[in-house]
Amino acid sequence: MAKDILVTERLTDSMMKAGAELVARLDKNNADVKSAFWFFLSEEQVWKFIVASPQVDTLGPREYYKKINEANLLAEEAENVISLNDISVSNTKNQIVQILKIAIGTDDGISGIRFSRNTINGMFIEDTYIYRSNS
């Protein structure tokens, strides 16, 4: 894992590919991913990869980050690894997770849905790229 993808102000093709591959690896490791998406933090001008799972409550965030690290180690290409610094884990009760589920519900597969500049239940979503939203 010599090289992580570069997370920039603009969502790149390599970021989108790395996100899809991470979700697939987490699925193989029984990580129970209910929601996974890139979320643009407009105040900081950065993208964060958000993963929501009920296991964050049962195992705790630290152990869940270990699952993500294990999934990263299984990446076939180092440039498809998302740094843990660019990932946030959450339980399924998180407000953003719940709002995206209302707006765009998906199945258990891996989607690729861009959702930009929308307001849902009073919350403005600048930009997000959703792989799964079914918490």
PDB file of C-alpha atoms in Angstrom:
ATOM      1  CA  MET A   1       0.000   0.000   0.000  1.00  0.00           C
ATOM      2  CA  ALA A   2       2.670   2.456  -1.061  1.00  0.00           C
ATOM      3  CA  LYS A   3       0.366   4.986  -2.693  1.00  0.00           C
ATOM      4  CA  ASP A   4      -3.133   6.151  -1.774  1.00  0.00           C
ATOM      5  CA  ILE A   5      -5.370   8.001  -4.190  1.00  0.00           C
ATOM      6  CA  LEU A   6      -5.107  11.767  -4.073  1.00  0.00           C
ATOM      7  CA  VAL A   7      -8.288  13.327  -2.709  1.00  0.00           C
ATOM      8  CA  THR A   8      -8.825  16.723  -4.296  1.00  0.00           C
ATOM      9  CA  GLU A   9     -11.448  19.490  -4.402  1.00  0.00           C
ATOM     10  CA  ARG A  10     -12.807  17.884  -7.567  1.00  0.00           C
ATOM     11  CA  LEU A  11     -14.222  14.370  -7.497  1.00  0.00           C
ATOM     12  CA  THR A  12     -12.014  12.428  -9.890  1.00  0.00           C
ATOM     13  CA  ASP A  13     -12.581   9.200 -11.797  1.00  0.00           C
ATOM     14  CA  SER A  14      -9.900   7.518  -9.673  1.00  0.00           C
ATOM     15  CA  MET A  15     -11.700   8.560  -6.467  1.00  0.00           C
ATOM     16  CA  MET A  16     -15.005   7.179  -7.784  1.00  0.00           C
ATOM     17  CA  LYS A  17     -13.350   3.899  -8.821  1.00  0.00           C
ATOM     18  CA  ALA A  18     -11.516   3.559  -5.498  1.00  0.00           C
ATOM     19  CA  GLY A  19     -14.769   4.092  -3.590  1.00  0.00           C
ATOM     20  CA  ALA A  20     -16.603   1.392  -5.543  1.00  0.00           C
ATOM     21  CA  GLU A  21     -13.743  -1.052  -5.067  1.00  0.00           C
ATOM     22  CA  LEU A  22     -13.518  -0.347  -1.334  1.00  0.00           C
ATOM     23  CA  VAL A  23     -17.245  -1.021  -0.903  1.00  0.00           C
ATOM     24  CA  ALA A  24     -16.850  -4.307  -2.822  1.00  0.00           C
ATOM     25  CA  ARG A  25     -13.910  -5.361  -0.614  1.00  0.00           C
ATOM     26  CA  LEU A  26     -15.845  -4.423   2.539  1.00  0.00           C
ATOM     27  CA  ASP A  27     -18.769  -6.527   1.295  1.00  0.00           C
ATOM     28  CA  LYS A  28     -16.426  -9.512   0.932  1.00  0.00           C
ATOM     29  CA  ASN A  29     -15.262  -8.948   4.518  1.00  0.00           C
ATOM     30  CA  ASN A  30     -18.840  -8.948   5.884  1.00  0.00           C
ATOM     31  CA  ALA A  31     -18.582  -5.313   6.985  1.00  0.00           C
ATOM     32  CA  ASP A  32     -22.371  -4.816   6.641  1.00  0.00           C
ATOM     33  CA  VAL A  33     -22.115  -1.541   4.697  1.00  0.00           C
ATOM     34  CA  LYS A  34     -25.538   0.115   4.632  1.00  0.00           C
ATOM     35  CA  SER A  35     -24.410   3.457   3.191  1.00  0.00           C
ATOM     36  CA  ALA A  36     -21.249   4.488   1.402  1.00  0.00           C
ATOM     37  CA  PHE A  37     -20.649   7.731  -0.436  1.00  0.00           C
ATOM     38  CA  TRP A  38     -18.222  10.524  -1.177  1.00  0.00           C
ATOM     39  CA  PHE A  39     -19.446  13.721   0.519  1.00  0.00           C
ATOM     40  CA  PHE A  40     -18.117  17.191  -0.263  1.00  0.00           C
ATOM     41  CA  LEU A  41     -17.442  19.267   2.837  1.00  0.00           C
ATOM     42  CA  SER A  42     -17.881  22.750   1.409  1.00  0.00           C
ATOM     43  CA  GLU A  43     -16.434  24.618   4.401  1.00  0.00           C
ATOM     44  CA  GLU A  44     -13.193  22.644   4.190  1.00  0.00           C
ATOM     45  CA  GLN A  45     -13.302  22.223   0.391  1.00  0.00           C
ATOM     46  CA  VAL A  46     -12.501  18.503   0.662  1.00  0.00           C
ATOM     47  CA  TRP A  47     -14.217  15.198  -0.083  1.00  0.00           C
ATOM     48  CA  LYS A  48     -14.746  12.600   2.644  1.00  0.00           C
ATOM     49  CA  PHE A  49     -15.620   8.976   2.028  1.00  0.00           C
ATOM     50  CA  ILE A  50     -18.406   8.088   4.457  1.00  0.00           C
ATOM     51  CA  VAL A  51     -19.187   4.482   5.407  1.00  0.00           C
ATOM     52  CA  ALA A  52     -22.190   3.730   7.614  1.00  0.00           C
ATOM     53  CA  SER A  53     -22.761   0.360   9.227  1.00  0.00           C
ATOM     54  CA  PRO A  54     -24.552  -0.976  12.302  1.00  0.00           C
ATOM     55  CA  GLN A  55     -21.202  -2.607  13.150  1.00  0.00           C
ATOM     56  CA  VAL A  56     -19.869   0.843  14.081  1.00  0.00           C
ATOM     57  CA  ASP A  57     -22.197   0.641  17.098  1.00  0.00           C
ATOM     58  CA  THR A  58     -21.543  -3.015  17.929  1.00  0.00           C
ATOM     59  CA  LEU A  59     -17.772  -3.101  17.331  1.00  0.00           C
ATOM     60  CA  GLY A  60     -16.953   0.547  17.920  1.00  0.00           C
ATOM     61  CA  PRO A  61     -15.409   2.979  15.435  1.00  0.00           C
ATOM     62  CA  ARG A  62     -11.792   1.882  16.061  1.00  0.00           C
ATOM     63  CA  GLU A  63     -12.533  -1.772  15.243  1.00  0.00           C
ATOM     64  CA  TYR A  64     -14.521  -0.752  12.183  1.00  0.00           C
ATOM     65  CA  TYR A  65     -11.588   1.328  10.930  1.00  0.00           C
ATOM     66  CA  LYS A  66      -9.512  -1.850  11.333  1.00  0.00           C
ATOM     67  CA  LYS A  67     -11.968  -3.620   8.992  1.00  0.00           C
ATOM     68  CA  ILE A  68     -11.488  -0.827   6.468  1.00  0.00           C
ATOM     69  CA  ASN A  69      -7.719  -1.076   6.821  1.00  0.00           C
ATOM     70  CA  GLU A  70      -7.929  -4.846   6.225  1.00  0.00           C
ATOM     71  CA  ALA A  71     -10.031  -4.196   3.112  1.00  0.00           C
ATOM     72  CA  ASN A  72      -7.447  -1.664   1.924  1.00  0.00           C
ATOM     73  CA  LEU A  73      -4.726  -4.279   2.292  1.00  0.00           C
ATOM     74  CA  LEU A  74      -6.662  -6.510  -0.125  1.00  0.00           C
ATOM     75  CA  ALA A  75      -6.593  -3.896  -2.905  1.00  0.00           C
ATOM     76  CA  GLU A  76      -5.031  -5.276  -6.061  1.00  0.00           C
ATOM     77  CA  GLU A  77      -3.774  -1.837  -7.111  1.00  0.00           C
ATOM     78  CA  ALA A  78      -2.283   0.602  -4.597  1.00  0.00           C
ATOM     79  CA  GLU A  79      -3.814   3.586  -6.376  1.00  0.00           C
ATOM     80  CA  ASN A  80      -7.284   2.221  -5.528  1.00  0.00           C
ATOM     81  CA  VAL A  81      -6.738   2.646  -1.796  1.00  0.00           C
ATOM     82  CA  ILE A  82      -8.460   5.445   0.087  1.00  0.00           C
ATOM     83  CA  SER A  83      -6.419   6.732   3.021  1.00  0.00           C
ATOM     84  CA  LEU A  84      -8.035   6.308   6.428  1.00  0.00           C
ATOM     85  CA  ASN A  85      -7.533  10.088   6.801  1.00  0.00           C
ATOM     86  CA  ASP A  86     -10.093  10.581   4.019  1.00  0.00           C
ATOM     87  CA  ILE A  87     -12.656   8.135   5.469  1.00  0.00           C
ATOM     88  CA  SER A  88     -15.255   8.666   8.169  1.00  0.00           C
ATOM     89  CA  VAL A  89     -17.257   5.848   9.699  1.00  0.00           C
ATOM     90  CA  SER A  90     -20.700   6.262  11.166  1.00  0.00           C
ATOM     91  CA  ASN A  91     -23.623   4.318  12.466  1.00  0.00           C
ATOM     92  CA  THR A  92     -26.781   4.250  10.377  1.00  0.00           C
ATOM     93  CA  LYS A  93     -28.489   6.870  12.563  1.00  0.00           C
ATOM     94  CA  ASN A  94     -26.226   9.664  11.260  1.00  0.00           C
ATOM     95  CA  GLN A  95     -28.262  12.635   9.969  1.00  0.00           C
ATOM     96  CA  ILE A  96     -26.559  12.792   6.547  1.00  0.00           C
ATOM     97  CA  VAL A  97     -26.953   9.026   6.109  1.00  0.00           C
ATOM     98  CA  GLN A  98     -30.658   9.261   6.924  1.00  0.00           C
ATOM     99  CA  ILE A  99     -31.272  12.258   4.643  1.00  0.00           C
ATOM    100  CA  LEU A 100     -29.547  10.605   1.687  1.00  0.00           C
ATOM    101  CA  LYS A 101     -31.601   7.459   2.275  1.00  0.00           C
ATOM    102  CA  ILE A 102     -34.773   9.556   2.005  1.00  0.00           C
ATOM    103  CA  ALA A 103     -33.569  11.245  -1.187  1.00  0.00           C
ATOM    104  CA  ILE A 104     -31.886   8.321  -2.938  1.00  0.00           C
ATOM    105  CA  GLY A 105     -32.490   4.840  -1.653  1.00  0.00           C
ATOM    106  CA  THR A 106     -30.529   2.054  -3.316  1.00  0.00           C
ATOM    107  CA  ASP A 107     -30.395  -1.711  -3.085  1.00  0.00           C
ATOM    108  CA  ASP A 108     -27.489  -3.727  -1.683  1.00  0.00           C
ATOM    109  CA  GLY A 109     -25.501  -3.437  -4.915  1.00  0.00           C
ATOM    110  CA  ILE A 110     -22.955  -0.768  -5.753  1.00  0.00           C
ATOM    111  CA  SER A 111     -24.468   2.209  -7.530  1.00  0.00           C
ATOM    112  CA  GLY A 112     -22.874   5.351  -8.882  1.00  0.00           C
ATOM    113  CA  ILE A 113     -25.281   8.237  -8.323  1.00  0.00           C
ATOM    114  CA  ARG A 114     -24.185  11.870  -8.360  1.00  0.00           C
ATOM    115  CA  PHE A 115     -26.405  14.079  -6.205  1.00  0.00           C
ATOM    116  CA  SER A 116     -25.522  17.777  -6.252  1.00  0.00           C
ATOM    117  CA  ARG A 117     -26.851  21.108  -5.015  1.00  0.00           C
ATOM    118  CA  ASN A 118     -30.084  19.868  -3.448  1.00  0.00           C
ATOM    119  CA  THR A 119     -31.899  20.630  -0.214  1.00  0.00           C
ATOM    120  CA  ILE A 120     -33.565  17.772   1.650  1.00  0.00           C
ATOM    121  CA  ASN A 121     -35.525  18.383   4.861  1.00  0.00           C
ATOM    122  CA  GLY A 122     -33.774  21.743   5.230  1.00  0.00           C
ATOM    123  CA  MET A 123     -30.252  20.366   4.758  1.00  0.00           C
ATOM    124  CA  PHE A 124     -28.303  21.597   1.737  1.00  0.00           C
ATOM    125  CA  ILE A 125     -26.187  18.942   0.030  1.00  0.00           C
ATOM    126  CA  GLU A 126     -23.439  20.600  -1.996  1.00  0.00           C
ATOM    127  CA  ASP A 127     -22.255  17.438  -3.714  1.00  0.00           C
ATOM    128  CA  THR A 128     -22.170  13.713  -3.068  1.00  0.00           C
ATOM    129  CA  TYR A 129     -21.480  10.532  -5.001  1.00  0.00           C
ATOM    130  CA  ILE A 130     -23.515   7.623  -3.659  1.00  0.00           C
ATOM    131  CA  TYR A 131     -22.593   3.935  -3.925  1.00  0.00           C
ATOM    132  CA  ARG A 132     -25.156   2.625  -1.467  1.00  0.00           C
ATOM    133  CA  SER A 133     -27.862   4.227   0.620  1.00  0.00           C
ATOM    134  CA  ASN A 134     -30.171   1.710   2.272  1.00  0.00           C
ATOM    135  CA  SER A 135     -29.542   2.012   5.991  1.00  0.00           C
TER     136      SER A 135
END
